[in-house]
Amino acid sequence: PSLRLVVIGGGFGGASAASFARRNHPDVQVTLVEPQRAFVTCPYGNLLLGGERRIGQITHSYDGLRARGVTVIHDRAAGVDAAARRVRLAGGQSLSYDRLILSPGIALRWGAIEGYDEAAAGLMPHAWVPGDGSQTLLLRRQLEAMPDGGVVGLAIPANPFRCPPGPYERISMIAHYLKRHKPRSKILALDAKEGFSKQGLFQDGWRALYGDMIEWVPGNRDGKVVRVDVRERVLETEFGTRHKVDVANIIPPQSAAAIAREAGLANDTGWVPVDTRSFEARAAAGIHVIGDANIPGPMPKSGYIASTTARQAVASAIALHRGQNPPEAVYFNTCYSHVGEEYGISVVGIFRPNADGTAIVEVPNSGGVSPRGDLPAQRRLEALHADAWYDSITGYMFG
Ligand code: FAD
């Protein structure tokens, strides 16, 4: 009988895994479990806020995976029995597997910021998980409804979290929109951290493109938001400063998605330790955890990494099931960010697992970030590379 691969989660990790399995191992049976009928990417959601994309341009159907022979079930995995190798679905069905690929993404830690729960997110959106795209659209509508001269407040979490440069691309794209339509407005970015990804490049771009529109407050200058008052639209920091804003975007602290934690795969950090060659969970044989839910060592929680590691995880799952060794691994990452119109920057990293699969190390003298300086041709080119990256990764996942 052919190997039964069940994939939970049809996002960057899961859709890449299903696509890779069907492209490279046509003898493997692939079942994908995903509650959403279509996938709205977080990448390029910031461009929607900036007015550079519409929701249809970042929404992808599962029909392409079906055409590749993947059985797509629109349901939620409700439980995993690792010993019996079965997944229970919320709709009552139960699926047996030989190997499970788990890529359920993140959970937002409701209540980690006092007053910020699921209901609060209906007024102060996070726009940090794909869902049906409604969070990003809500934030966009709030920006449109804000009067010129208003203040947009952001709360940004400590590490680790999904997409290290994401909040700063978001600040950029909100500024891009405000500069055109509400130039007297301000952005107040309250950060729990002292520094961030591509910081010099972002701040150069902010000064050049947006003057003094953006104020970024680091954690050591009382940037950490600990409480929100949704009704008063107030963000309150660690030392009790109350910032009244017109629109608030709260990016709360995160953990691995519920299904991974409930299956007992996470440690007390809330994330899932894995073998860094096969992505098999330390806590359970036969379950390979990819994407943002795992502990990726020095690699970022990015869609790019979710997709690269998906391929390694599937190849390893199949090899291990057949009594072979996982293939040699190398993991690539590029995180592009749009700072303005035709203004892109990037950071590249190349990583390898160590020999016993206990850690991931960055390959010495590899990778790097875009050069600093007044380099309009370089920025234009990187914006084009970013667009090409988006088309190629989503084409691979869903095409
Ligand atoms: P996801 O892509 O979130 O997919 C998880 C899927 O699992 C979801 O579809 C969910 O519905 C499903 N799921 C959850 N629980 C269950 C369950 N119990 N049963 C079945 N299905 C379930 N990365 C980049 O590389 N480049 C970028 O430019 C970039 N920009 C970003 C911008 C923003 C604003 C944000 C928020 C993120 C960005 N990222 C970017 C990061 C990227 O979105 C994530 O790293 C990536 O989505 C992680 O993939 P994943 O498979 O772990 O999770």
Tab-separated table of C-alpha atoms and ligand atoms in Angstrom:
chain	number	residue	atom	x	y	z
A	1	PRO	CA	0.000	0.000	0.000
A	2	SER	CA	1.211	3.524	-0.701
A	3	LEU	CA	2.337	5.781	2.107
A	4	ARG	CA	-0.466	7.877	3.625
A	5	LEU	CA	0.656	11.429	4.324
A	6	VAL	CA	-1.776	13.653	6.195
A	7	VAL	CA	-1.038	17.383	6.261
A	8	ILE	CA	-2.706	19.629	8.826
A	9	GLY	CA	-2.873	23.291	7.815
A	10	GLY	CA	-2.995	24.585	4.247
A	11	GLY	CA	-0.756	27.636	4.683
A	12	PHE	CA	2.876	28.281	3.770
A	13	GLY	CA	4.184	25.084	5.334
A	14	GLY	CA	1.238	22.769	4.689
A	15	ALA	CA	0.395	23.756	1.109
A	16	SER	CA	4.102	23.602	0.207
A	17	ALA	CA	4.343	20.136	1.767
A	18	ALA	CA	1.285	18.831	-0.100
A	19	SER	CA	2.490	20.316	-3.384
A	20	PHE	CA	6.033	18.967	-2.949
A	21	ALA	CA	4.776	15.498	-2.057
A	22	ARG	CA	2.577	15.252	-5.164
A	23	ARG	CA	5.213	16.749	-7.475
A	24	ASN	CA	8.106	14.571	-6.285
A	25	HIS	CA	6.472	11.446	-4.874
A	26	PRO	CA	3.400	10.684	-6.997
A	27	ASP	CA	3.040	7.305	-5.299
A	28	VAL	CA	2.258	8.947	-1.931
A	29	GLN	CA	-1.388	9.567	-0.927
A	30	VAL	CA	-1.773	13.120	0.350
A	31	THR	CA	-4.686	14.439	2.412
A	32	LEU	CA	-4.725	18.096	3.430
A	33	VAL	CA	-6.912	19.322	6.295
A	34	GLU	CA	-7.653	23.060	6.346
A	35	PRO	CA	-10.779	24.825	7.633
A	36	GLN	CA	-10.628	27.834	5.289
A	37	ARG	CA	-12.042	27.433	1.765
A	38	ALA	CA	-9.344	29.729	0.373
A	39	PHE	CA	-6.032	30.918	1.778
A	40	VAL	CA	-5.417	34.634	2.310
A	41	THR	CA	-1.673	35.181	2.669
A	42	CYS	CA	-0.215	37.296	5.456
A	43	PRO	CA	2.638	38.202	3.084
A	44	TYR	CA	1.465	41.140	0.990
A	45	GLY	CA	-1.320	41.862	3.476
A	46	ASN	CA	0.703	44.924	4.417
A	47	LEU	CA	0.542	46.042	0.781
A	48	LEU	CA	-3.229	45.823	0.999
A	49	LEU	CA	-3.045	48.258	3.931
A	50	GLY	CA	-0.881	50.515	1.774
A	51	GLY	CA	-3.431	50.442	-1.049
A	52	GLU	CA	-1.082	48.486	-3.347
A	53	ARG	CA	-3.032	45.192	-3.412
A	54	ARG	CA	-6.667	44.097	-3.276
A	55	ILE	CA	-7.856	41.083	-1.267
A	56	GLY	CA	-8.437	38.968	-4.394
A	57	GLN	CA	-4.769	39.342	-5.313
A	58	ILE	CA	-3.641	37.694	-2.055
A	59	THR	CA	-6.339	34.981	-1.926
A	60	HIS	CA	-5.559	31.496	-3.260
A	61	SER	CA	-7.845	28.571	-4.059
A	62	TYR	CA	-7.100	24.940	-3.170
A	63	ASP	CA	-8.280	23.777	-6.615
A	64	GLY	CA	-4.710	23.608	-7.913
A	65	LEU	CA	-3.736	21.172	-5.154
A	66	ARG	CA	-6.870	19.121	-5.859
A	67	ALA	CA	-5.865	18.995	-9.528
A	68	ARG	CA	-2.485	17.625	-8.410
A	69	GLY	CA	-4.260	14.765	-6.677
A	70	VAL	CA	-4.336	16.073	-3.099
A	71	THR	CA	-7.485	15.183	-1.155
A	72	VAL	CA	-8.458	18.492	0.438
A	73	ILE	CA	-10.795	18.318	3.443
A	74	HIS	CA	-12.178	21.616	4.716
A	75	ASP	CA	-12.384	20.852	8.409
A	76	ARG	CA	-10.401	21.534	11.564
A	77	ALA	CA	-8.147	18.908	13.131
A	78	ALA	CA	-9.437	18.527	16.671
A	79	GLY	CA	-6.954	16.032	18.063
A	80	VAL	CA	-3.972	13.849	17.227
A	81	ASP	CA	-3.412	10.358	18.613
A	82	ALA	CA	0.310	9.892	17.985
A	83	ALA	CA	0.389	6.288	19.236
A	84	ALA	CA	-2.494	5.158	17.017
A	85	ARG	CA	-1.395	7.494	14.187
A	86	ARG	CA	-4.834	9.020	13.788
A	87	VAL	CA	-6.174	12.539	13.434
A	88	ARG	CA	-9.657	13.388	14.645
A	89	LEU	CA	-11.493	16.106	12.764
A	90	ALA	CA	-13.991	18.508	14.322
A	91	GLY	CA	-16.635	17.249	11.875
A	92	GLY	CA	-16.344	13.753	13.362
A	93	GLN	CA	-14.230	12.072	10.679
A	94	SER	CA	-11.021	10.311	11.646
A	95	LEU	CA	-7.954	9.927	9.401
A	96	SER	CA	-5.202	7.306	9.704
A	97	TYR	CA	-1.707	8.257	8.613
A	98	ASP	CA	1.721	6.760	8.224
A	99	ARG	CA	3.334	10.183	8.600
A	100	LEU	CA	1.774	13.463	9.721
A	101	ILE	CA	2.933	16.898	8.589
A	102	LEU	CA	1.716	19.515	11.034
A	103	SER	CA	1.864	23.151	9.946
A	104	PRO	CA	-0.929	24.899	11.851
A	105	GLY	CA	0.884	28.215	12.321
A	106	ILE	CA	0.481	30.331	15.429
A	107	ALA	CA	-2.008	31.089	18.161
A	108	LEU	CA	-2.320	34.604	19.526
A	109	ARG	CA	-1.876	34.667	23.293
A	110	TRP	CA	-5.118	36.346	24.256
A	111	GLY	CA	-4.816	38.151	27.543
A	112	ALA	CA	-1.006	38.386	27.412
A	113	ILE	CA	-1.743	42.080	26.895
A	114	GLU	CA	-4.390	42.893	29.492
A	115	GLY	CA	-7.724	43.669	27.855
A	116	TYR	CA	-6.728	42.184	24.519
A	117	ASP	CA	-8.931	39.167	23.857
A	118	GLU	CA	-10.749	37.831	20.816
A	119	ALA	CA	-13.599	40.323	21.221
A	120	ALA	CA	-11.127	43.218	21.471
A	121	ALA	CA	-9.621	42.157	18.138
A	122	GLY	CA	-12.946	43.106	16.532
A	123	LEU	CA	-12.179	46.724	17.451
A	124	MET	CA	-8.373	46.758	17.564
A	125	PRO	CA	-7.350	44.318	14.819
A	126	HIS	CA	-4.173	42.244	14.938
A	127	ALA	CA	-4.221	41.222	11.257
A	128	TRP	CA	-1.519	38.659	12.095
A	129	VAL	CA	-3.104	35.319	11.135
A	130	PRO	CA	-4.454	34.519	7.664
A	131	GLY	CA	-8.045	33.486	8.530
A	132	ASP	CA	-10.503	34.790	5.951
A	133	GLY	CA	-8.664	38.108	5.526
A	134	SER	CA	-11.273	40.004	7.553
A	135	GLN	CA	-8.738	41.299	10.116
A	136	THR	CA	-6.595	42.960	7.457
A	137	LEU	CA	-9.684	44.392	5.752
A	138	LEU	CA	-10.912	45.748	9.109
A	139	LEU	CA	-7.615	47.514	9.727
A	140	ARG	CA	-7.719	48.943	6.204
A	141	ARG	CA	-11.292	50.273	6.726
A	142	GLN	CA	-10.263	51.870	10.020
A	143	LEU	CA	-7.351	53.639	8.305
A	144	GLU	CA	-9.741	54.852	5.598
A	145	ALA	CA	-12.213	56.133	8.185
A	146	MET	CA	-9.575	57.941	10.275
A	147	PRO	CA	-9.478	61.735	9.903
A	148	ASP	CA	-6.336	63.441	8.623
A	149	GLY	CA	-4.181	64.301	11.625
A	150	GLY	CA	-5.072	61.096	13.479
A	151	VAL	CA	-2.672	58.787	15.291
A	152	VAL	CA	-2.209	55.127	14.355
A	153	GLY	CA	-0.803	53.146	17.289
A	154	LEU	CA	0.909	49.774	16.970
A	155	ALA	CA	1.872	47.341	19.715
A	156	ILE	CA	4.756	45.069	18.678
A	157	PRO	CA	5.813	41.995	20.673
A	158	ALA	CA	9.132	40.665	21.957
A	159	ASN	CA	10.905	37.805	20.153
A	160	PRO	CA	10.110	35.180	19.028
A	161	PHE	CA	7.128	35.988	16.839
A	162	ARG	CA	5.835	35.440	13.300
A	163	CYS	CA	7.718	37.431	10.652
A	164	PRO	CA	10.438	39.530	12.365
A	165	PRO	CA	10.378	42.343	9.734
A	166	GLY	CA	6.564	42.202	9.350
A	167	PRO	CA	5.599	44.931	11.845
A	168	TYR	CA	8.089	47.345	10.300
A	169	GLU	CA	6.907	46.666	6.764
A	170	ARG	CA	3.418	47.302	8.120
A	171	ILE	CA	4.479	50.651	9.612
A	172	SER	CA	5.981	51.517	6.207
A	173	MET	CA	2.881	50.604	4.233
A	174	ILE	CA	0.560	52.454	6.619
A	175	ALA	CA	2.830	55.503	6.253
A	176	HIS	CA	2.698	55.083	2.478
A	177	TYR	CA	-1.110	55.273	2.601
A	178	LEU	CA	-1.207	58.162	5.091
A	179	LYS	CA	1.345	60.227	3.176
A	180	ARG	CA	-0.918	60.178	0.110
A	181	HIS	CA	-4.284	60.573	1.780
A	182	LYS	CA	-3.812	61.953	5.327
A	183	PRO	CA	-0.404	63.604	5.451
A	184	ARG	CA	-0.874	65.291	8.849
A	185	SER	CA	-1.312	61.924	10.586
A	186	LYS	CA	1.220	60.154	12.811
A	187	ILE	CA	2.266	56.576	13.500
A	188	LEU	CA	3.226	55.642	17.053
A	189	ALA	CA	4.963	52.248	17.077
A	190	LEU	CA	5.286	50.900	20.624
A	191	ASP	CA	7.738	48.008	20.699
A	192	ALA	CA	8.588	45.527	23.455
A	193	LYS	CA	12.061	45.139	21.914
A	194	GLU	CA	15.176	47.304	21.767
A	195	GLY	CA	15.948	46.595	18.130
A	196	PHE	CA	14.518	44.877	15.077
A	197	SER	CA	15.231	43.166	11.759
A	198	LYS	CA	16.778	45.391	9.049
A	199	GLN	CA	16.443	48.313	11.473
A	200	GLY	CA	18.978	50.646	9.837
A	201	LEU	CA	17.497	50.080	6.398
A	202	PHE	CA	13.944	50.622	7.591
A	203	GLN	CA	14.780	53.771	9.509
A	204	ASP	CA	16.752	55.213	6.561
A	205	GLY	CA	13.700	54.598	4.359
A	206	TRP	CA	11.279	56.088	6.886
A	207	ARG	CA	13.286	59.313	7.142
A	208	ALA	CA	13.705	59.603	3.376
A	209	LEU	CA	10.104	58.824	2.460
A	210	TYR	CA	7.991	59.883	5.422
A	211	GLY	CA	9.963	62.577	7.292
A	212	ASP	CA	8.855	62.627	10.920
A	213	MET	CA	5.548	60.795	10.469
A	214	ILE	CA	6.778	57.667	12.288
A	215	GLU	CA	7.787	57.509	15.938
A	216	TRP	CA	9.250	54.152	17.033
A	217	VAL	CA	9.530	53.669	20.800
A	218	PRO	CA	11.772	50.771	21.942
A	219	GLY	CA	11.194	48.666	25.037
A	220	ASN	CA	13.920	50.402	27.049
A	221	ARG	CA	12.140	53.740	26.472
A	222	ASP	CA	8.806	52.440	27.763
A	223	GLY	CA	7.625	50.977	24.449
A	224	LYS	CA	6.190	47.751	25.858
A	225	VAL	CA	2.384	47.757	25.784
A	226	VAL	CA	0.957	45.785	28.707
A	227	ARG	CA	-2.707	46.856	28.692
A	228	VAL	CA	-5.267	48.168	26.220
A	229	ASP	CA	-8.523	49.977	26.798
A	230	VAL	CA	-10.546	49.159	23.733
A	231	ARG	CA	-13.409	51.560	24.430
A	232	GLU	CA	-11.139	54.551	25.164
A	233	ARG	CA	-8.706	53.513	22.401
A	234	VAL	CA	-5.779	53.680	24.807
A	235	LEU	CA	-2.520	51.682	24.698
A	236	GLU	CA	-0.869	51.583	28.105
A	237	THR	CA	2.808	50.778	28.558
A	238	GLU	CA	4.812	49.027	31.260
A	239	PHE	CA	5.462	52.237	33.204
A	240	GLY	CA	1.880	53.406	32.995
A	241	THR	CA	2.021	55.845	30.076
A	242	ARG	CA	-1.401	55.990	28.411
A	243	HIS	CA	-1.321	56.675	24.676
A	244	LYS	CA	-4.653	57.682	23.149
A	245	VAL	CA	-4.816	56.702	19.488
A	246	ASP	CA	-7.372	56.829	16.663
A	247	VAL	CA	-6.592	53.430	15.128
A	248	ALA	CA	-4.819	50.622	16.997
A	249	ASN	CA	-3.096	47.571	15.547
A	250	ILE	CA	-2.171	45.127	18.298
A	251	ILE	CA	0.301	42.365	17.405
A	252	PRO	CA	0.172	40.248	20.553
A	253	PRO	CA	2.665	37.663	21.847
A	254	GLN	CA	2.231	34.266	20.197
A	255	SER	CA	2.695	30.525	20.587
A	256	ALA	CA	2.351	27.436	18.419
A	257	ALA	CA	-1.253	26.886	17.290
A	258	ALA	CA	-3.592	25.077	19.702
A	259	ILE	CA	-3.561	21.710	17.916
A	260	ALA	CA	0.230	21.427	18.367
A	261	ARG	CA	0.087	22.338	22.044
A	262	GLU	CA	-2.927	20.123	22.766
A	263	ALA	CA	-1.156	17.167	21.123
A	264	GLY	CA	1.562	17.614	23.775
A	265	LEU	CA	4.234	18.571	21.247
A	266	ALA	CA	5.208	22.001	22.603
A	267	ASN	CA	7.574	22.648	25.487
A	268	ASP	CA	7.033	25.322	28.139
A	269	THR	CA	7.999	28.099	25.731
A	270	GLY	CA	4.777	27.321	23.847
A	271	TRP	CA	6.669	26.245	20.691
A	272	VAL	CA	7.528	22.774	19.366
A	273	PRO	CA	11.078	21.337	19.607
A	274	VAL	CA	11.979	19.260	16.530
A	275	ASP	CA	14.828	17.266	15.055
A	276	THR	CA	16.417	19.883	12.813
A	277	ARG	CA	17.061	17.422	9.944
A	278	SER	CA	13.622	15.816	9.671
A	279	PHE	CA	11.395	18.217	11.657
A	280	GLU	CA	10.045	15.227	13.547
A	281	ALA	CA	8.705	16.449	16.875
A	282	ARG	CA	10.912	15.564	19.853
A	283	ALA	CA	7.813	14.503	21.761
A	284	ALA	CA	6.198	12.151	19.213
A	285	ALA	CA	7.436	9.868	16.445
A	286	GLY	CA	5.848	10.204	13.010
A	287	ILE	CA	4.741	13.833	13.410
A	288	HIS	CA	6.782	16.407	11.495
A	289	VAL	CA	6.140	19.967	12.645
A	290	ILE	CA	7.025	22.728	10.209
A	291	GLY	CA	6.403	26.433	9.842
A	292	ASP	CA	5.964	28.968	12.597
A	293	ALA	CA	4.834	26.402	15.192
A	294	ASN	CA	8.309	24.919	15.662
A	295	ILE	CA	11.506	26.220	17.247
A	296	PRO	CA	13.597	27.088	14.200
A	297	GLY	CA	16.897	27.989	15.900
A	298	PRO	CA	18.338	31.112	14.317
A	299	MET	CA	15.951	30.896	11.354
A	300	PRO	CA	13.062	33.376	11.305
A	301	LYS	CA	9.406	32.389	11.448
A	302	SER	CA	8.807	33.193	7.791
A	303	GLY	CA	6.713	31.842	4.946
A	304	TYR	CA	9.921	31.281	3.030
A	305	ILE	CA	11.346	29.049	5.786
A	306	ALA	CA	8.001	27.267	6.215
A	307	SER	CA	8.075	26.390	2.521
A	308	THR	CA	11.765	25.350	2.340
A	309	THR	CA	11.550	23.222	5.452
A	310	ALA	CA	8.271	21.674	4.247
A	311	ARG	CA	10.160	20.033	1.398
A	312	GLN	CA	12.849	18.676	3.716
A	313	ALA	CA	10.229	17.442	6.187
A	314	VAL	CA	8.269	15.563	3.512
A	315	ALA	CA	11.397	14.050	1.950
A	316	SER	CA	12.561	12.989	5.430
A	317	ALA	CA	9.167	11.595	6.431
A	318	ILE	CA	9.101	9.414	3.335
A	319	ALA	CA	12.731	8.306	3.763
A	320	LEU	CA	12.293	7.476	7.441
A	321	HIS	CA	9.101	5.554	6.741
A	322	ARG	CA	11.072	3.456	4.254
A	323	GLY	CA	13.915	2.895	6.718
A	324	GLN	CA	16.280	5.315	4.971
A	325	ASN	CA	18.144	8.366	6.283
A	326	PRO	CA	16.716	11.866	5.772
A	327	PRO	CA	18.366	13.678	2.851
A	328	GLU	CA	21.177	16.194	3.470
A	329	ALA	CA	19.579	19.502	4.323
A	330	VAL	CA	20.186	23.139	3.591
A	331	TYR	CA	17.636	25.820	4.352
A	332	PHE	CA	17.408	29.143	2.530
A	333	ASN	CA	15.556	32.237	3.615
A	334	THR	CA	14.928	35.632	2.103
A	335	CYS	CA	12.665	38.134	3.795
A	336	TYR	CA	11.743	41.004	1.511
A	337	SER	CA	10.031	44.104	2.843
A	338	HIS	CA	8.390	46.986	1.023
A	339	VAL	CA	9.317	50.315	2.597
A	340	GLY	CA	7.566	52.456	-0.019
A	341	GLU	CA	6.568	52.489	-3.642
A	342	GLU	CA	9.299	50.777	-5.698
A	343	TYR	CA	11.379	50.579	-2.521
A	344	GLY	CA	12.291	47.066	-1.428
A	345	ILE	CA	14.896	45.729	1.035
A	346	SER	CA	15.847	42.195	2.003
A	347	VAL	CA	17.740	39.933	4.360
A	348	VAL	CA	19.094	36.549	3.245
A	349	GLY	CA	20.216	33.633	5.410
A	350	ILE	CA	21.480	30.125	4.665
A	351	PHE	CA	21.284	27.507	7.384
A	352	ARG	CA	22.144	23.870	8.036
A	353	PRO	CA	21.197	21.400	10.741
A	354	ASN	CA	24.110	20.190	12.872
A	355	ALA	CA	25.181	16.553	12.629
A	356	ASP	CA	22.897	15.153	15.329
A	357	GLY	CA	19.858	17.286	14.522
A	358	THR	CA	19.873	19.145	17.839
A	359	ALA	CA	20.451	22.640	16.427
A	360	ILE	CA	20.497	24.736	13.280
A	361	VAL	CA	23.524	26.849	12.422
A	362	GLU	CA	23.841	29.736	10.023
A	363	VAL	CA	26.404	28.926	7.323
A	364	PRO	CA	29.420	31.193	8.046
A	365	ASN	CA	29.962	34.096	5.629
A	366	SER	CA	26.651	33.451	3.878
A	367	GLY	CA	23.617	35.697	3.559
A	368	GLY	CA	23.427	39.347	4.523
A	369	VAL	CA	21.225	42.401	4.133
A	370	SER	CA	20.708	44.994	1.402
A	371	PRO	CA	23.375	47.714	1.325
A	372	ARG	CA	22.581	51.038	3.003
A	373	GLY	CA	22.784	54.371	1.240
A	374	ASP	CA	20.863	56.340	-1.372
A	375	LEU	CA	20.439	53.528	-3.912
A	376	PRO	CA	17.146	53.999	-5.792
A	377	ALA	CA	17.943	51.493	-8.549
A	378	GLN	CA	18.746	48.794	-5.968
A	379	ARG	CA	15.513	49.519	-4.032
A	380	ARG	CA	13.441	49.355	-7.224
A	381	LEU	CA	15.016	46.057	-8.187
A	382	GLU	CA	14.406	44.547	-4.762
A	383	ALA	CA	10.740	45.576	-4.884
A	384	LEU	CA	10.491	43.678	-8.188
A	385	HIS	CA	12.300	40.679	-6.687
A	386	ALA	CA	9.833	40.712	-3.804
A	387	ASP	CA	6.870	40.616	-6.190
A	388	ALA	CA	8.507	37.778	-8.138
A	389	TRP	CA	9.122	35.883	-4.891
A	390	TYR	CA	5.446	36.189	-3.956
A	391	ASP	CA	4.281	34.914	-7.338
A	392	SER	CA	6.708	32.039	-7.375
A	393	ILE	CA	6.090	30.786	-3.822
A	394	THR	CA	2.296	30.993	-4.075
A	395	GLY	CA	2.532	29.431	-7.557
A	396	TYR	CA	4.457	26.526	-6.052
A	397	MET	CA	2.023	26.141	-3.141
A	398	PHE	CA	-1.257	26.427	-5.009
A	399	GLY	CA	-0.413	26.102	-8.705
B	1	FAD	P1	0.167	29.629	8.146
B	1	FAD	O1	0.657	30.066	6.822
B	1	FAD	O2	-0.507	30.606	9.037
B	1	FAD	O3	-0.809	28.404	7.903
B	1	FAD	C1	-1.406	27.721	8.969
B	1	FAD	C2	-2.719	27.121	8.470
B	1	FAD	O4	-3.139	26.113	9.386
B	1	FAD	C3	-3.843	28.149	8.399
B	1	FAD	O5	-4.400	28.164	7.103
B	1	FAD	C4	-4.835	27.658	9.453
B	1	FAD	O6	-6.194	27.863	9.069
B	1	FAD	C5	-4.522	26.176	9.532
B	1	FAD	N1	-4.861	25.546	10.818
B	1	FAD	C6	-4.637	26.011	12.076
B	1	FAD	N2	-5.110	25.146	12.991
B	1	FAD	C7	-5.624	24.094	12.296
B	1	FAD	C8	-6.269	22.896	12.678
B	1	FAD	N3	-6.479	22.577	13.970
B	1	FAD	N4	-6.690	22.043	11.700
B	1	FAD	C9	-6.492	22.349	10.392
B	1	FAD	N5	-5.894	23.483	9.977
B	1	FAD	C10	-5.467	24.349	10.923
B	1	FAD	N6	6.858	35.539	5.436
B	1	FAD	C11	7.706	35.631	4.376
B	1	FAD	O7	8.453	34.695	4.083
B	1	FAD	N7	7.740	36.758	3.609
B	1	FAD	C12	6.941	37.827	3.850
B	1	FAD	O8	6.981	38.821	3.121
B	1	FAD	C13	6.058	37.756	4.958
B	1	FAD	N8	5.231	38.793	5.248
B	1	FAD	C14	4.381	38.702	6.310
B	1	FAD	C15	3.575	39.785	6.607
B	1	FAD	C16	2.695	39.743	7.685
B	1	FAD	C17	1.829	40.913	7.989
B	1	FAD	C18	2.644	38.573	8.496
B	1	FAD	C19	1.702	38.492	9.647
B	1	FAD	C20	3.453	37.492	8.201
B	1	FAD	C21	4.330	37.539	7.118
B	1	FAD	N9	5.181	36.470	6.820
B	1	FAD	C22	6.052	36.573	5.746
B	1	FAD	C23	5.228	35.272	7.685
B	1	FAD	C24	4.367	34.128	7.144
B	1	FAD	O9	3.031	34.543	7.003
B	1	FAD	C25	4.425	32.944	8.105
B	1	FAD	O10	5.744	32.692	8.495
B	1	FAD	C26	3.853	31.692	7.444
B	1	FAD	O11	2.495	31.911	7.138
B	1	FAD	C27	4.031	30.451	8.312
B	1	FAD	O12	3.475	29.331	7.691
B	1	FAD	P2	2.689	28.237	8.550
B	1	FAD	O13	2.367	27.142	7.595
B	1	FAD	O14	3.422	27.942	9.782
B	1	FAD	O15	1.356	28.994	9.023
